[in-house]
Amino acid sequence: MKRMMTVLALAGAWGGAAQAVRVDFGVTYRSGGLTPWDGALVRVGVGDVSFGRGTLTAGVSNRAAEIGLVQGFSLPPAGTVSASADAALAWGGGLRLAARVGGTLGPVALNVGAAGFTTAATAVDPLAAWALTPTALRTRGWNADFTARYRVNRTLIAVVGGEFGAQNQGLLGVEWRRDLTRVLPPAEGDDPDAEPGTERTGTLALRLGARAGQNVLGLSGGVTYSTEAGLSLALDALAGPGSWGVVGSLNAPDLLGAGSTAGVYLAYEPWRLAAAPLRAGAQATVPAGRGTLSLDVRGGLLPGGGSGLGARVGYSFPLGGTPPEQP
């Protein structure tokens, strides 16, 4: 533990000269452990550490040591590429490695990810099972996924994707997007014969497709509504012979005061074999002093039965620099 604390201190000193390093503290507790300590996590970390052209994050807890790197590339005239790599070493034994690459090439956007592990995700993060994005809960194995999006025209996008490893499956669909606008009232002195001005108020996206694979076959549909102020609402459903599910989320800025964020989600996907079929959560962040206070509550069911509930309280602040102005 002392060695890892030294590593965190060196990482913070390394990036401090280039930019404000973020320091994170967090305490997590999840029900269902044999003893109270089984479901507990105490973590300290640093983020936004300058590392070449990318940023580095590192953390240590009573469960594991973690490190991650995010790197961006510009490849004119082809487009842009972003890459990330993460590693976690569990003190109880086992390693988790993950990498993701995303990029654009003209009208095509591609995102590819892969992971290999010899310990469960919950060995590193007690709340990993009930994240909005389904997490494979096997103790060892590998996963891979990809999503390719082709912009047919300004409003229509073709999508193809797949998930491999614990439950092989594929997705094929289309997405239609439209900017929502409103007519501005005429200002004093405007030409009465001129076209009225407009401004964008938000975006509406509709999705339609099909998913097929191990233990899943059905049609999928969804809708996302977002405003220019940052409010977003998403709802997706799947229905087919013997497999169905629904996933919804709502995020709202400034709900708990200026600079705050708040969000809730609910996912019920009983067709998933290796991930939690029921996942629910609520998150909130509020400015506090020179940093940000966060609360994350999650719960749901586990594959094969059983349930649980957990919460995380965290605080992060920039190391150095000028404290943010309070509203």
Coordinates of C-alpha atoms in Angstrom, one line a residue, residues 63-304:
R63 CA -9.1 -4.3 -3.3
A64 CA -6.8 -3.4 -6.2
A65 CA -4.3 -1.1 -7.8
E66 CA -5.5 0.5 -11.1
I67 CA -4.0 2.5 -13.9
G68 CA -5.4 3.9 -17.1
L69 CA -4.2 5.9 -20.1
V70 CA -6.2 7.9 -22.7
Q71 CA -4.5 9.1 -25.9
G72 CA -5.9 11.1 -28.9
F73 CA -4.5 11.2 -32.4
S74 CA -5.2 13.3 -35.4
L75 CA -4.6 11.6 -38.8
P76 CA -5.4 14.2 -41.5
P77 CA -6.9 13.9 -43.9
A78 CA -8.4 10.6 -42.7
G79 CA -9.8 11.8 -39.3
T80 CA -9.3 11.4 -35.6
V81 CA -8.5 8.4 -33.4
S82 CA -8.8 8.0 -29.6
A83 CA -7.4 5.1 -27.7
S84 CA -7.6 4.0 -24.0
A85 CA -6.0 1.2 -22.0
D86 CA -6.8 0.2 -18.4
A87 CA -5.2 -2.4 -16.0
A88 CA -6.2 -3.5 -12.5
L89 CA -4.3 -5.8 -10.2
A90 CA -6.5 -7.3 -7.5
W91 CA -4.7 -7.8 -4.1
G92 CA -6.6 -11.1 -3.8
G93 CA -5.1 -12.4 -7.0
G94 CA -6.0 -11.8 -10.6
L95 CA -5.5 -9.2 -13.3
R96 CA -7.9 -7.2 -15.6
L97 CA -6.8 -5.6 -18.8
A98 CA -8.9 -3.6 -21.3
A99 CA -8.3 -1.5 -24.3
R100 CA -10.6 0.5 -26.6
V101 CA -10.0 2.4 -29.9
G102 CA -12.4 4.7 -31.7
G103 CA -12.0 6.8 -34.8
T104 CA -13.7 8.4 -37.8
L105 CA -12.8 8.0 -41.4
G106 CA -15.1 10.2 -43.6
P107 CA -18.7 9.1 -43.1
V108 CA -17.6 6.0 -41.0
A109 CA -17.2 5.9 -37.2
L110 CA -15.7 2.8 -35.7
N111 CA -15.4 1.8 -32.0
V112 CA -13.6 -1.4 -31.0
G113 CA -13.0 -2.8 -27.5
A114 CA -11.4 -5.9 -25.9
A115 CA -10.8 -7.2 -22.4
G116 CA -9.1 -10.1 -20.8
F117 CA -9.3 -11.0 -17.1
T118 CA -8.5 -13.6 -14.5
T119 CA -10.6 -12.1 -11.7
A120 CA -14.1 -10.7 -11.5
A121 CA -15.0 -7.1 -12.1
T122 CA -16.5 -6.9 -8.6
A123 CA -13.1 -7.9 -7.1
V124 CA -12.0 -4.4 -8.2
D125 CA -15.3 -2.4 -7.9
P126 CA -18.1 -3.8 -5.7
L127 CA -20.7 -1.9 -7.7
A128 CA -19.5 -3.0 -11.2
A129 CA -22.4 -5.5 -11.6
W130 CA -25.1 -2.8 -11.7
A131 CA -23.6 -0.2 -14.0
L132 CA -25.8 1.0 -16.8
T133 CA -23.6 -0.6 -19.4
P134 CA -23.8 -4.4 -18.8
T135 CA -20.6 -5.9 -17.2
A136 CA -19.5 -9.5 -17.7
L137 CA -19.3 -11.0 -14.2
R138 CA -17.2 -14.1 -15.0
T139 CA -14.1 -14.6 -12.9
R140 CA -11.9 -15.3 -16.0
G141 CA -12.2 -15.1 -19.7
W142 CA -12.3 -12.4 -22.5
N143 CA -14.8 -10.1 -24.1
A144 CA -14.8 -8.0 -27.3
D145 CA -17.2 -5.7 -29.0
F146 CA -17.4 -3.3 -32.0
T147 CA -19.8 -0.7 -33.4
A148 CA -19.6 0.7 -36.9
R149 CA -21.7 3.7 -37.8
Y150 CA -22.1 4.9 -41.4
R151 CA -23.7 8.3 -42.1
V152 CA -26.0 7.8 -45.1
N153 CA -27.0 11.4 -45.1
R154 CA -27.4 14.3 -42.8
T155 CA -30.2 12.7 -40.7
L156 CA -29.8 8.9 -41.3
I157 CA -27.1 6.6 -39.9
A158 CA -26.7 2.9 -40.5
V159 CA -25.4 0.9 -37.5
V160 CA -23.8 -2.6 -37.2
G161 CA -22.3 -4.0 -34.0
G162 CA -21.4 -7.2 -32.2
E163 CA -20.5 -8.6 -28.7
F164 CA -18.3 -11.6 -28.3
G165 CA -17.0 -13.8 -25.5
A166 CA -19.6 -14.8 -22.9
Q167 CA -22.6 -14.3 -25.1
N168 CA -22.0 -13.9 -28.9
Q169 CA -24.5 -11.6 -30.6
G170 CA -24.9 -9.1 -33.3
L171 CA -26.9 -5.9 -33.9
L172 CA -28.1 -4.3 -37.2
G173 CA -30.1 -1.1 -37.3
V174 CA -30.6 2.5 -38.4
E175 CA -30.8 5.7 -36.5
W176 CA -32.6 8.9 -37.6
R177 CA -31.6 12.2 -36.1
R178 CA -33.4 15.6 -36.3
D179 CA -32.5 18.9 -34.8
L180 CA -35.4 20.6 -32.9
T181 CA -35.7 24.3 -33.5
R182 CA -38.0 27.2 -32.5
V183 CA -38.9 30.4 -34.3
L184 CA -37.4 33.5 -32.6
P185 CA -39.7 36.4 -32.1
P186 CA -39.0 39.4 -34.4
A187 CA -36.7 42.0 -32.9
E188 CA -37.4 45.7 -33.1
G189 CA -36.2 47.0 -36.4
D190 CA -36.3 43.7 -38.3
D191 CA -37.6 43.6 -41.8
P192 CA -41.2 42.3 -41.6
D193 CA -40.8 40.5 -44.9
A194 CA -37.7 38.7 -43.9
E195 CA -37.7 35.0 -43.0
P196 CA -38.0 34.6 -39.2
G197 CA -34.9 33.5 -37.3
T198 CA -34.6 30.2 -35.6
E199 CA -32.5 28.6 -32.9
R200 CA -31.9 25.0 -32.0
T201 CA -33.6 23.7 -28.8
G202 CA -32.5 20.1 -28.8
T203 CA -32.1 16.9 -30.7
L204 CA -34.4 13.9 -31.3
A205 CA -33.1 10.5 -32.3
L206 CA -35.1 7.4 -33.2
R207 CA -33.6 3.9 -33.5
L208 CA -34.8 0.7 -35.1
G209 CA -33.0 -2.6 -35.6
A210 CA -32.6 -6.3 -34.8
R211 CA -30.5 -8.2 -32.4
A212 CA -29.6 -11.9 -32.7
G213 CA -27.3 -14.3 -31.0
Q214 CA -27.0 -16.7 -28.0
N215 CA -30.3 -16.7 -26.0
V216 CA -31.5 -13.5 -27.8
L217 CA -33.5 -12.8 -30.9
G218 CA -35.7 -9.8 -31.4
L219 CA -36.5 -6.4 -32.8
S220 CA -35.1 -3.3 -31.0
G221 CA -36.3 0.2 -31.0
G222 CA -35.4 3.4 -29.1
V223 CA -35.6 7.1 -28.7
T224 CA -33.3 9.8 -27.3
Y225 CA -34.4 13.4 -26.6
S226 CA -31.8 16.0 -25.5
T227 CA -31.9 19.7 -25.0
E228 CA -29.3 22.4 -25.5
A229 CA -29.3 22.9 -21.7
G230 CA -28.0 19.3 -21.2
L231 CA -31.2 17.4 -20.2
S232 CA -31.3 14.0 -21.9
L233 CA -33.8 11.1 -21.9
A234 CA -33.2 7.8 -23.5
L235 CA -35.4 4.7 -23.8
D236 CA -34.6 1.4 -25.7
A237 CA -36.6 -1.8 -25.8
L238 CA -36.1 -5.3 -27.3
A239 CA -38.9 -7.8 -28.1
G240 CA -38.8 -11.2 -29.7
P241 CA -39.5 -14.9 -29.2
G242 CA -38.5 -15.7 -25.7
S243 CA -36.3 -12.6 -25.2
W244 CA -37.3 -9.0 -24.2
G245 CA -35.9 -6.1 -22.3
V246 CA -36.0 -2.4 -21.6
V247 CA -33.3 0.2 -20.8
G248 CA -34.0 3.8 -19.8
S249 CA -32.0 6.7 -18.4
L250 CA -32.5 10.4 -17.5
N251 CA -29.8 13.0 -16.9
A252 CA -30.4 16.6 -15.8
P253 CA -27.8 19.3 -15.2
D254 CA -28.1 22.0 -12.4
L255 CA -31.0 20.1 -10.8
L256 CA -29.4 20.3 -7.4
G257 CA -27.9 23.8 -8.0
A258 CA -25.6 25.5 -10.5
G259 CA -22.8 23.2 -11.6
S260 CA -24.5 20.0 -10.3
T261 CA -25.4 16.9 -12.3
A262 CA -28.1 14.2 -11.6
G263 CA -29.1 11.1 -13.3
V264 CA -31.1 7.8 -12.9
Y265 CA -31.2 4.6 -15.0
L266 CA -33.0 1.3 -15.0
A267 CA -32.2 -1.7 -17.2
Y268 CA -34.1 -5.0 -17.2
E269 CA -32.5 -7.5 -19.7
P270 CA -33.4 -11.1 -18.6
W271 CA -31.8 -12.5 -21.8
R272 CA -28.3 -11.6 -20.7
L273 CA -26.3 -14.7 -19.6
A274 CA -23.2 -13.3 -18.0
A275 CA -24.3 -9.8 -16.8
A276 CA -26.8 -8.7 -14.2
P277 CA -30.3 -8.9 -15.7
L278 CA -31.7 -6.1 -13.5
R279 CA -29.6 -3.0 -13.0
A280 CA -30.7 0.3 -11.4
G281 CA -28.8 3.4 -10.2
A282 CA -28.8 7.0 -9.4
Q283 CA -25.9 9.5 -9.5
A284 CA -25.4 13.0 -8.4
T285 CA -22.5 15.5 -8.2
V286 CA -22.5 18.9 -6.6
P287 CA -19.8 21.6 -6.2
A288 CA -18.3 21.6 -2.7
G289 CA -15.6 23.9 -1.7
R290 CA -12.8 23.8 -4.3
G291 CA -13.9 20.3 -5.6
T292 CA -16.9 18.1 -6.3
L293 CA -18.9 15.8 -4.0
S294 CA -20.5 12.8 -5.7
L295 CA -23.0 10.1 -4.7
D296 CA -23.6 6.9 -6.6
V297 CA -26.3 4.4 -5.6
R298 CA -26.7 1.1 -7.5
G299 CA -28.5 -2.2 -7.0
G300 CA -30.2 -5.1 -8.8
L301 CA -30.2 -8.8 -9.5
L302 CA -27.3 -11.1 -10.2
P303 CA -27.0 -13.9 -12.8
G304 CA -28.3 -17.1 -11.4

